[in-house]
mmCIF file with all atom_site columns, C-alpha atoms and ligand atoms in Angstrom:
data_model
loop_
_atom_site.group_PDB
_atom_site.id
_atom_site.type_symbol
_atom_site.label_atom_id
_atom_site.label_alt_id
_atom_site.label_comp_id
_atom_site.label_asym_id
_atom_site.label_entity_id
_atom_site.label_seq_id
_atom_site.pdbx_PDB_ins_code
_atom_site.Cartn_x
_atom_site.Cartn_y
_atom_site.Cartn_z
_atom_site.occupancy
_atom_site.B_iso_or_equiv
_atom_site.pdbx_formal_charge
_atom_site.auth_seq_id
_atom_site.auth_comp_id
_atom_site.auth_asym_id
_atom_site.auth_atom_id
_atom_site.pdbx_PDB_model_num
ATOM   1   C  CA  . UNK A 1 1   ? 146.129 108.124 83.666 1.00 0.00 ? 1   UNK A CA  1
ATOM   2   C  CA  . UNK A 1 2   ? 146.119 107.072 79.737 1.00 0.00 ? 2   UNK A CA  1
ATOM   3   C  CA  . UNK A 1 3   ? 145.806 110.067 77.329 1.00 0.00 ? 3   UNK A CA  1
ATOM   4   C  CA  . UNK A 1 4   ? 142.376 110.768 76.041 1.00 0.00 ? 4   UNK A CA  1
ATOM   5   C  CA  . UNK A 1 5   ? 143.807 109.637 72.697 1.00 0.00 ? 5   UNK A CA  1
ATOM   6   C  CA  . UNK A 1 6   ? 144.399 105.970 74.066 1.00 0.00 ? 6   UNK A CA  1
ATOM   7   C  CA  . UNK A 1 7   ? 141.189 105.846 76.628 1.00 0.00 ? 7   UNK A CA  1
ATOM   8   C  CA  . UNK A 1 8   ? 139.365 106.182 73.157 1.00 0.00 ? 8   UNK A CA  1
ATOM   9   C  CA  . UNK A 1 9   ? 141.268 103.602 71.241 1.00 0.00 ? 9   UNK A CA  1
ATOM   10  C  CA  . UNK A 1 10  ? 141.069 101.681 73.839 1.00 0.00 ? 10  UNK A CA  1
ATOM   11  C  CA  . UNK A 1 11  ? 137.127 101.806 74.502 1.00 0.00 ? 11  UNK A CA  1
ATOM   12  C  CA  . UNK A 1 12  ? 136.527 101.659 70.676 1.00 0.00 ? 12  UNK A CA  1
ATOM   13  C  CA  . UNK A 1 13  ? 138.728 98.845  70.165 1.00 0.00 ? 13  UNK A CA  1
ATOM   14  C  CA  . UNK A 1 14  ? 136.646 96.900  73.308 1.00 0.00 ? 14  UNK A CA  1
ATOM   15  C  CA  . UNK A 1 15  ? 133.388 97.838  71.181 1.00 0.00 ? 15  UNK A CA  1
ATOM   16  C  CA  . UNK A 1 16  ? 134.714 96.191  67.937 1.00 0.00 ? 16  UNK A CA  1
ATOM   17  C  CA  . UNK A 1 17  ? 135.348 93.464  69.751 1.00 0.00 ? 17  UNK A CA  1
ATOM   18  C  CA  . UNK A 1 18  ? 132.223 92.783  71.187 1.00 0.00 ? 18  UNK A CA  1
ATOM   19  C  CA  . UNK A 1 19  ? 130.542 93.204  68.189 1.00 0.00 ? 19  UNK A CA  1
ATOM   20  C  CA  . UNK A 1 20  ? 132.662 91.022  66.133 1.00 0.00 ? 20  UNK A CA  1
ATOM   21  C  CA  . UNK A 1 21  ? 132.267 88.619  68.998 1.00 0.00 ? 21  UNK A CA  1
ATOM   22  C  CA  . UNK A 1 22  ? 128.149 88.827  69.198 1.00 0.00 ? 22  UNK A CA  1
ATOM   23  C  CA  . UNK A 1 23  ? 128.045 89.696  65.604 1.00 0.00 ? 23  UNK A CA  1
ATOM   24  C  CA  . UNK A 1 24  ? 124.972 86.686  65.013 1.00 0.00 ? 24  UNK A CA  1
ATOM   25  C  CA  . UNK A 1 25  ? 123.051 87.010  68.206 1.00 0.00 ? 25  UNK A CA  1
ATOM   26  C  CA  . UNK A 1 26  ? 119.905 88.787  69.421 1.00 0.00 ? 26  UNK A CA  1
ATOM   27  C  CA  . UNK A 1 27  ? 118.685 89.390  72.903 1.00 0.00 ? 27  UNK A CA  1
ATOM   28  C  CA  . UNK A 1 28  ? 115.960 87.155  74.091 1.00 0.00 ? 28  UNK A CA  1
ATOM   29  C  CA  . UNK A 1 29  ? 113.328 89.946  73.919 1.00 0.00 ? 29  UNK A CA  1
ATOM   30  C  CA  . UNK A 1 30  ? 110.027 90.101  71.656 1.00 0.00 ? 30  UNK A CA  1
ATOM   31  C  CA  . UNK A 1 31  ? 112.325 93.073  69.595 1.00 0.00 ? 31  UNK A CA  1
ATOM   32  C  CA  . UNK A 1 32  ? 115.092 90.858  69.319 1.00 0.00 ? 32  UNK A CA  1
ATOM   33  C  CA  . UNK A 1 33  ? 117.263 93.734  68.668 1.00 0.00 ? 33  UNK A CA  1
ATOM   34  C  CA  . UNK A 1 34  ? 121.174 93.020  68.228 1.00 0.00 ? 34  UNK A CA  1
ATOM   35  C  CA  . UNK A 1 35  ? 122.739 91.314  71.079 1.00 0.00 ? 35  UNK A CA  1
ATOM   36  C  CA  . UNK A 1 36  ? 125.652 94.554  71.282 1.00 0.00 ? 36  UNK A CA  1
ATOM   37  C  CA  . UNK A 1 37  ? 122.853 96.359  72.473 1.00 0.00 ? 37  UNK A CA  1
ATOM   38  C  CA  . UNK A 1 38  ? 122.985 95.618  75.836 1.00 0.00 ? 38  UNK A CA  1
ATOM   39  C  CA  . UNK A 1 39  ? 127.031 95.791  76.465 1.00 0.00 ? 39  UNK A CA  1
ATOM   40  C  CA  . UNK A 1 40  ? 126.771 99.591  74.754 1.00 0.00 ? 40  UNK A CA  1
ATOM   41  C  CA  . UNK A 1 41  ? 124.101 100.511 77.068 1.00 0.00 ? 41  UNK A CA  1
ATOM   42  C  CA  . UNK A 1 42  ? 125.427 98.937  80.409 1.00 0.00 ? 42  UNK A CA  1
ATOM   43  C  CA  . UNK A 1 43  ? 128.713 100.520 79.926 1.00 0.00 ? 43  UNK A CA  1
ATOM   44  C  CA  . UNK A 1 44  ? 126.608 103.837 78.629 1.00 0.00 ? 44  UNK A CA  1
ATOM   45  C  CA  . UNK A 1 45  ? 124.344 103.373 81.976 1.00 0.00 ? 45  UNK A CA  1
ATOM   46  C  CA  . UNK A 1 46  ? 127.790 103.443 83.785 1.00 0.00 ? 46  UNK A CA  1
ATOM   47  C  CA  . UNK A 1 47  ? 129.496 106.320 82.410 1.00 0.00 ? 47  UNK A CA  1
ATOM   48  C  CA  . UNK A 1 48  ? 125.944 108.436 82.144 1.00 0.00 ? 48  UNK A CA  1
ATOM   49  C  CA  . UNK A 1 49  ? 124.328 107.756 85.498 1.00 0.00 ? 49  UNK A CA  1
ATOM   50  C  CA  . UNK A 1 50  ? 127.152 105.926 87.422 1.00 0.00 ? 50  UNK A CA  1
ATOM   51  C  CA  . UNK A 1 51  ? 129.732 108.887 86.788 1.00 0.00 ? 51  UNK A CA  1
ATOM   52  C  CA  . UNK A 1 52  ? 132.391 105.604 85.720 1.00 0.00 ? 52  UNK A CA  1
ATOM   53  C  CA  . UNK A 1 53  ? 135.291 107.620 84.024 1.00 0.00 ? 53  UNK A CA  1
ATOM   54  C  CA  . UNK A 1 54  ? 137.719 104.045 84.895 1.00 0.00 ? 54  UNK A CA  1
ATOM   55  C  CA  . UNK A 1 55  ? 138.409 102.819 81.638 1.00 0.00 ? 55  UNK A CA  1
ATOM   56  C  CA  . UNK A 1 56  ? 139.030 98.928  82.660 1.00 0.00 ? 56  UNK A CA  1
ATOM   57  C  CA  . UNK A 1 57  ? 135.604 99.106  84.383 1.00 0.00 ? 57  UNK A CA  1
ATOM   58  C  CA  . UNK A 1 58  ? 134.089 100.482 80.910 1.00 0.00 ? 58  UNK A CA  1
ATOM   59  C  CA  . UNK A 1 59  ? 136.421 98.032  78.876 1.00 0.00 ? 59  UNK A CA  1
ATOM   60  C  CA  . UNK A 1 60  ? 134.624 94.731  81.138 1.00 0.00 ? 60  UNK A CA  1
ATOM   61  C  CA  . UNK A 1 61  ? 131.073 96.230  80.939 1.00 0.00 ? 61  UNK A CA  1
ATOM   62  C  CA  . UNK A 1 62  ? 131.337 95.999  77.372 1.00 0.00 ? 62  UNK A CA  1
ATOM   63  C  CA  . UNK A 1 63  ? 133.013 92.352  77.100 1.00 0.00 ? 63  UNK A CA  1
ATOM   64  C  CA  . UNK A 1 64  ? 130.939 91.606  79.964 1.00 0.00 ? 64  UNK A CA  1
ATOM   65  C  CA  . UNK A 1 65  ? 129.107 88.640  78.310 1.00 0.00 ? 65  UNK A CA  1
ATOM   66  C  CA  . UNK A 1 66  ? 131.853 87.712  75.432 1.00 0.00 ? 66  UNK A CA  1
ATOM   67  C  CA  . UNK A 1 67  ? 133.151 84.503  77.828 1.00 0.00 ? 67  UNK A CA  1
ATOM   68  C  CA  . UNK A 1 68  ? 129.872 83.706  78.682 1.00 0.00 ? 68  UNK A CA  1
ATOM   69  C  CA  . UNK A 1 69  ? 127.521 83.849  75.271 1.00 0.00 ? 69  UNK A CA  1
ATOM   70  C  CA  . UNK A 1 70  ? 130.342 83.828  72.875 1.00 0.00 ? 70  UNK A CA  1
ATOM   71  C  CA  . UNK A 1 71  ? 133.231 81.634  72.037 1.00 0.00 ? 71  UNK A CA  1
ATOM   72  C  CA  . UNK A 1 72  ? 135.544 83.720  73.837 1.00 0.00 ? 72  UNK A CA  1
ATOM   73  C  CA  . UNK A 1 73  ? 138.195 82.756  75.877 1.00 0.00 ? 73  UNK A CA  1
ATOM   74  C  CA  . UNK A 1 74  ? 139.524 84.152  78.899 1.00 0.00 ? 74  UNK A CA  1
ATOM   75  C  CA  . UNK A 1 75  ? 143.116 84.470  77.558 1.00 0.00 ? 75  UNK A CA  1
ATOM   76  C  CA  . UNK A 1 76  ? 142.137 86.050  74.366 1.00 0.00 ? 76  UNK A CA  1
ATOM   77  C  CA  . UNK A 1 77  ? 140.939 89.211  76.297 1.00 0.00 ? 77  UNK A CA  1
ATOM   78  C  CA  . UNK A 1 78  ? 143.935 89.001  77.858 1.00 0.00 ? 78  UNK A CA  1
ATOM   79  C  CA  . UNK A 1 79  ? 145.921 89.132  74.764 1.00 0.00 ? 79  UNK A CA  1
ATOM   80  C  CA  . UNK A 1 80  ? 143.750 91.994  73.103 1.00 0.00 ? 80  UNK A CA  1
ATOM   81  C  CA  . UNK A 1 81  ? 142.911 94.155  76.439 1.00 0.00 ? 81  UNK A CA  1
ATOM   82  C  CA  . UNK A 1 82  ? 145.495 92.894  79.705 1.00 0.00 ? 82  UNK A CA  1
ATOM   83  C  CA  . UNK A 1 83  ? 144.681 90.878  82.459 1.00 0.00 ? 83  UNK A CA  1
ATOM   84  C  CA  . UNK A 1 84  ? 143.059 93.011  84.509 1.00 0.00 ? 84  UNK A CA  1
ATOM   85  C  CA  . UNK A 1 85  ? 140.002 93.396  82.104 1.00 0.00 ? 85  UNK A CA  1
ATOM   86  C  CA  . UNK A 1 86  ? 140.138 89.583  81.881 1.00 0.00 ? 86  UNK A CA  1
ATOM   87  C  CA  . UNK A 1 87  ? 139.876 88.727  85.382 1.00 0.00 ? 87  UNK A CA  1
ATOM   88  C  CA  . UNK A 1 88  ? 136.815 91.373  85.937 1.00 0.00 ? 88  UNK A CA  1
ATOM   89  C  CA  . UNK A 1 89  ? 135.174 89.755  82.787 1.00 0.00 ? 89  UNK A CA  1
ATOM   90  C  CA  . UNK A 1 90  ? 136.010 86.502  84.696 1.00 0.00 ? 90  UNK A CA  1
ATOM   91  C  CA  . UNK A 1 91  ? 134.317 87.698  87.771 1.00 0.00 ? 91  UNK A CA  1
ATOM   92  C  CA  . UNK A 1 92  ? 130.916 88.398  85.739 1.00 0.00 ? 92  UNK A CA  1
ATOM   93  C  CA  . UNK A 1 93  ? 130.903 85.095  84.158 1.00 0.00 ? 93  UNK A CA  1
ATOM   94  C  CA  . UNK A 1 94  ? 128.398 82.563  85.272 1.00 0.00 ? 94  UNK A CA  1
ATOM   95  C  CA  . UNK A 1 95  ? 129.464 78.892  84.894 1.00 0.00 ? 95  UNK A CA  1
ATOM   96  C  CA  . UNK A 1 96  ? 127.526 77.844  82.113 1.00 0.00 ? 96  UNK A CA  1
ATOM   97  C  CA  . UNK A 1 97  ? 127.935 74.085  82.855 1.00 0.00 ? 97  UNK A CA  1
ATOM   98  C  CA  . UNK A 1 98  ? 125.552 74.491  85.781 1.00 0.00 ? 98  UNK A CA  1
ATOM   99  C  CA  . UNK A 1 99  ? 121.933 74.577  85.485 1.00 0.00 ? 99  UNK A CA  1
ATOM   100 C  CA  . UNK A 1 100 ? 120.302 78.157  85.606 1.00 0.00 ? 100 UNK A CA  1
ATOM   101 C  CA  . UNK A 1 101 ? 118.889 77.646  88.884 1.00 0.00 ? 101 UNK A CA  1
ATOM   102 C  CA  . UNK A 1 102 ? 121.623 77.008  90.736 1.00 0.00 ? 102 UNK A CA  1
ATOM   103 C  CA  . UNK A 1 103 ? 123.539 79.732  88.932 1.00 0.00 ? 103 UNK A CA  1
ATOM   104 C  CA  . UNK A 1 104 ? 121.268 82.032  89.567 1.00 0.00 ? 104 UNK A CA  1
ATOM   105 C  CA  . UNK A 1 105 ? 122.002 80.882  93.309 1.00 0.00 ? 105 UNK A CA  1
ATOM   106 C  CA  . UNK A 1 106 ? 125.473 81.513  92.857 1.00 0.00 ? 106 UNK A CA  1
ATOM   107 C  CA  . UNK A 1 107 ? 124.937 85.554  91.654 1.00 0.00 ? 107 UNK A CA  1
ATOM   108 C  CA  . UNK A 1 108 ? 123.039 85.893  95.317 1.00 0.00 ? 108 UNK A CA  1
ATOM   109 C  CA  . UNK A 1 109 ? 126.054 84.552  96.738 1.00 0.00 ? 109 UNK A CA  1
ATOM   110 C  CA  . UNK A 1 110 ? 128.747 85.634  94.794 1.00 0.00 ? 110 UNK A CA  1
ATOM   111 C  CA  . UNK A 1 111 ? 128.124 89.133  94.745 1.00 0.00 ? 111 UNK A CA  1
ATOM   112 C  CA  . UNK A 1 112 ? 128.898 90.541  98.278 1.00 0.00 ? 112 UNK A CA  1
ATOM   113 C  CA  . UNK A 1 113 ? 132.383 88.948  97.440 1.00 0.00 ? 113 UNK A CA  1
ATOM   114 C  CA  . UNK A 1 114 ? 133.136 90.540  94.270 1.00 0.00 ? 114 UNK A CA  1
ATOM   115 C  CA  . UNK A 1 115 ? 135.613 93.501  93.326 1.00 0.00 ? 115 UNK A CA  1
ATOM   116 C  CA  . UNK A 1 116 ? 134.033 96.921  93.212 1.00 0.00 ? 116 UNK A CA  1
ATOM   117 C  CA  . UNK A 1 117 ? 134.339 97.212  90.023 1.00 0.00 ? 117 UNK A CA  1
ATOM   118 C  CA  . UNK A 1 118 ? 132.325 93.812  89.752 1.00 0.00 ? 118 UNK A CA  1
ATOM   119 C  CA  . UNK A 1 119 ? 129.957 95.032  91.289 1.00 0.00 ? 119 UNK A CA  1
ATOM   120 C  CA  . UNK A 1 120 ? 129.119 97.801  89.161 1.00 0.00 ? 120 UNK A CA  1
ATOM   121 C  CA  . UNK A 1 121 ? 128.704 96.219  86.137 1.00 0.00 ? 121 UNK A CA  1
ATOM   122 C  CA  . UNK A 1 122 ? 126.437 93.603  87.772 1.00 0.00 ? 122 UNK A CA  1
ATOM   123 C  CA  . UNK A 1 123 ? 124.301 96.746  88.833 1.00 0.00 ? 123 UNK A CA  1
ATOM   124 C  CA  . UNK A 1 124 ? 124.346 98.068  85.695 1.00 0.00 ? 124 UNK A CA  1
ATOM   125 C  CA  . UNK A 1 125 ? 123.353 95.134  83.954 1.00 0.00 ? 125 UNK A CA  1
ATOM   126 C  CA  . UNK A 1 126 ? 120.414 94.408  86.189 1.00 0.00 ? 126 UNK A CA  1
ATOM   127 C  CA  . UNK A 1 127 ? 119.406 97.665  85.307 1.00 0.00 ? 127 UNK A CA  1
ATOM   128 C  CA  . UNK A 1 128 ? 119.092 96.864  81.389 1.00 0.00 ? 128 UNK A CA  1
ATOM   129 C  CA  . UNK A 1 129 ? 117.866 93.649  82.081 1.00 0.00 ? 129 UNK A CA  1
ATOM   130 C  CA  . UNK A 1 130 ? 114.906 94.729  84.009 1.00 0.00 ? 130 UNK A CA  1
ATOM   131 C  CA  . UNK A 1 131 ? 114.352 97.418  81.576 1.00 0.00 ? 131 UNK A CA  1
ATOM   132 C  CA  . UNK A 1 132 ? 113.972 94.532  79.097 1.00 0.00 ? 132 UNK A CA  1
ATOM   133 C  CA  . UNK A 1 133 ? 111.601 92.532  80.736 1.00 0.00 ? 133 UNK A CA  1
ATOM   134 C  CA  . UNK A 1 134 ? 109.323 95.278  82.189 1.00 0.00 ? 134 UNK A CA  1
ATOM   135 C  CA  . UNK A 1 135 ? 109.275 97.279  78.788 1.00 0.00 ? 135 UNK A CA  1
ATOM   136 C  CA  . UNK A 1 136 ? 109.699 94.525  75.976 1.00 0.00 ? 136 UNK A CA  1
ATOM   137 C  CA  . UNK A 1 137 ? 110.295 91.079  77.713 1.00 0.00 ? 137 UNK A CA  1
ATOM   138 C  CA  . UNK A 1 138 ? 110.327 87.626  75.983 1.00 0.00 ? 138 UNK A CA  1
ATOM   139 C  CA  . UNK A 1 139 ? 107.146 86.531  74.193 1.00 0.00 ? 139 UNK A CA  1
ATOM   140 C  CA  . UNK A 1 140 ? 106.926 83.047  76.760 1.00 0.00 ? 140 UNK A CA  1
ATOM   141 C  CA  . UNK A 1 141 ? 107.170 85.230  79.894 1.00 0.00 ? 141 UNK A CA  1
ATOM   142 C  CA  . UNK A 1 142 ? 104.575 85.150  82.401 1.00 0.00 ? 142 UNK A CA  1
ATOM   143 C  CA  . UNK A 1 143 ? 103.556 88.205  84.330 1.00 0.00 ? 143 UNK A CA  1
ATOM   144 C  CA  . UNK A 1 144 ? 104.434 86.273  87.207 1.00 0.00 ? 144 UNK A CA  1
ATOM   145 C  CA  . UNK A 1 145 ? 108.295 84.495  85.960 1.00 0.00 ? 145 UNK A CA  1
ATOM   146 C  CA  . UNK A 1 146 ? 108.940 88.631  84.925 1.00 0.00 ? 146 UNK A CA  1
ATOM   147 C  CA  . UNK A 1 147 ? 108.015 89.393  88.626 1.00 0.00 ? 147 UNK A CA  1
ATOM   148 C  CA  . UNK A 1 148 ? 110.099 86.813  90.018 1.00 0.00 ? 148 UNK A CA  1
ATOM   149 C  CA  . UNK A 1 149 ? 112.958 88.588  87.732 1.00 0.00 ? 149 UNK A CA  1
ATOM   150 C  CA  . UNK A 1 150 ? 112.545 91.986  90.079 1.00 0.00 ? 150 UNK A CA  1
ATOM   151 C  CA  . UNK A 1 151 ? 112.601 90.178  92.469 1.00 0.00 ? 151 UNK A CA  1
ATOM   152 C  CA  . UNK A 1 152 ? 116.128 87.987  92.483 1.00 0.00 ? 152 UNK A CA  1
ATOM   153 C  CA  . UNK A 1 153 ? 118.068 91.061  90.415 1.00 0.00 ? 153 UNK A CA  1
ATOM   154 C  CA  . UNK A 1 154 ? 117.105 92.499  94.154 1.00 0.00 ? 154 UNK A CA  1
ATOM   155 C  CA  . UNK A 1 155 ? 118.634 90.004  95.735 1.00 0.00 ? 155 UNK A CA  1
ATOM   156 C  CA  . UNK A 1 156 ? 121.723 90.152  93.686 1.00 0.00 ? 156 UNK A CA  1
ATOM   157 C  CA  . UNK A 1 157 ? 121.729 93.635  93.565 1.00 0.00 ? 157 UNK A CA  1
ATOM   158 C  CA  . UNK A 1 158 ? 121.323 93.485  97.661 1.00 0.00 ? 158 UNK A CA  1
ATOM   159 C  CA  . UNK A 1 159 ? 125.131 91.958  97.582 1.00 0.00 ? 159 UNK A CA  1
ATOM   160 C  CA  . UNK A 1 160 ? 126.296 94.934  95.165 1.00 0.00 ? 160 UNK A CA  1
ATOM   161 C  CA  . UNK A 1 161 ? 125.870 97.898  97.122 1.00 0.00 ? 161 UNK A CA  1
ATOM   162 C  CA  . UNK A 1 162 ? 127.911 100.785 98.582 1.00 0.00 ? 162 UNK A CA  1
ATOM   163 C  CA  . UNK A 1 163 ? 130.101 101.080 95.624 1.00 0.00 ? 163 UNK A CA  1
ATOM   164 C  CA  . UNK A 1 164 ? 128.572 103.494 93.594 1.00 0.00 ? 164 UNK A CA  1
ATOM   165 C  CA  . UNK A 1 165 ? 125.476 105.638 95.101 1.00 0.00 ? 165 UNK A CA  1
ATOM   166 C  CA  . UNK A 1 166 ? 123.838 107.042 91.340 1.00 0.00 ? 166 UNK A CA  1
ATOM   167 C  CA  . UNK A 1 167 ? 123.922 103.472 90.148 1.00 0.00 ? 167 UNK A CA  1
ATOM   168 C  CA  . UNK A 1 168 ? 121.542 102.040 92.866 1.00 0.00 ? 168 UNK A CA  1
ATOM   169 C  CA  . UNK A 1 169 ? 119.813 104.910 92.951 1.00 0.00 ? 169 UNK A CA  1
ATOM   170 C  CA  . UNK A 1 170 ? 118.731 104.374 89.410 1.00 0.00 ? 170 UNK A CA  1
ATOM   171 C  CA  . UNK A 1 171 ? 118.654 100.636 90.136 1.00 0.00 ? 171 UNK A CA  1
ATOM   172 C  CA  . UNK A 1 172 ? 116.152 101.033 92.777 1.00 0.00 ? 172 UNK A CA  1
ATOM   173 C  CA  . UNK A 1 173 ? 113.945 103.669 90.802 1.00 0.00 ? 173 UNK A CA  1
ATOM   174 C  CA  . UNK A 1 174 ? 114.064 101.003 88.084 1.00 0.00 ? 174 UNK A CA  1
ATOM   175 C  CA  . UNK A 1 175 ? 112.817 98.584  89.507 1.00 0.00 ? 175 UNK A CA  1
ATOM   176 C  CA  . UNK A 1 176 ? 109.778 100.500 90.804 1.00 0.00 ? 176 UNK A CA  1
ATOM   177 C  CA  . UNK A 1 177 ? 108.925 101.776 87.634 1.00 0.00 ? 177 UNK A CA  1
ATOM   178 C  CA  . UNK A 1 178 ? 109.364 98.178  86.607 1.00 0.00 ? 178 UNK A CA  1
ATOM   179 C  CA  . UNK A 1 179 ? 107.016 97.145  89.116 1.00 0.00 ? 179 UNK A CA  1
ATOM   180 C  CA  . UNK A 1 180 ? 104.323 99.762  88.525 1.00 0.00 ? 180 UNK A CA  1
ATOM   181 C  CA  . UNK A 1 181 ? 103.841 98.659  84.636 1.00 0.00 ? 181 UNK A CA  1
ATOM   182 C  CA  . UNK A 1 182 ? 103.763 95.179  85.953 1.00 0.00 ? 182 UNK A CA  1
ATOM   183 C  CA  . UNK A 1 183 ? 100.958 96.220  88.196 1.00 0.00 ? 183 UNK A CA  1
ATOM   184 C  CA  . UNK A 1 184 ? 99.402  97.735  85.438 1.00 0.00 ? 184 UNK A CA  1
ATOM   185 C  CA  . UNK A 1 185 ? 97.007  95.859  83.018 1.00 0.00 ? 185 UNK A CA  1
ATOM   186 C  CA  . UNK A 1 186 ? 98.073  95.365  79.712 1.00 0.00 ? 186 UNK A CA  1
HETATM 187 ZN ZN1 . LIG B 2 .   ? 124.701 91.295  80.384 1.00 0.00 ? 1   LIG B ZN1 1
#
């Protein structure tokens, strides 16, 4: 185990990273609030409610999306962070040469084979992703496209479990409360 010293250099330098890496993007939402958002709170939704003290599985939720919405490439985070963070980041990445339906596909299918640690960071980020669209989702998003949302991060989400209990826990209370305020009328 790394001293506490290095686990913190080592998360802190991740963060930088990231937000170098992200530095002009926003998420999709009608906040638009700064994209580093969401990597700080699925690694934070990890740690807090997931019990994660592994810091490779901390280091990839916060790269999580830098291969796949930034210009960075998979040997980069292996220079800056080993290759065991870059082949979980790897494992996250959607191929973005495909169209989105068929990616989306691939995440159903993909997911029962992925690492354990894999798996919890897809967990975790379908937990901040359905946050988003049930509490502040894009303008252009139909009631129904946000329900179809719930409904395929449970189908991904399906292929995730048994790897860590608190996290679908809160994934599955999530997505009921997500579900009641879509019920509900605006
Ligand atoms: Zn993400």
């Amino acid at each position: 185990m790394a001293e506490p010293g290095n686990t913190f250099a080592t998360l802190l330098k991740a963060l930088h990273f990231a937000a170098q890496k992200h530095r002009d993007q926003r998420r999709k939402g009608r906040e638009a609030s700064p994209y580093i958002n969401h990597p700080i709170q699925v690694a934070e939704i990890l740690a807090r409610l997931g019990g994660v003290a592994d810091v490779a599985l901390l280091q990839g939720a916060i790269l999580h999306d830098t291969i796949e919405d930034t210009q960075t490439t998979p040997e980069e985070l292996e220079t800056h962070f080993g290759s065991e963070v870059r082949r979980l980041v790897e494992e996250v990445t959607d191929d973005k040469k495909l169209p989105k339906q068929v990616r989306k596909q691939l995440q159903i299918e993909h997911a029962p084979h992925l690492s354990d640690r894999a798996k919890q960071i897809k967990i975790a980020d379908k937990i901040c992703n359905v946050r988003d669209i049930t509490h502040a989702p894009p303008a252009d998003w139909t009631l129904e496209r946000r329900q179809e949302y719930l409904a395929w991060t449970e189908r991904v989400v399906a292929g995730c479990r048994g790897c860590n209990r608190g996290l679908e826990k809160f994934f599955d209370e999530t997505v009921a409360e997500g579900r009641r305020l879509l019920s509900q009328p605006a």
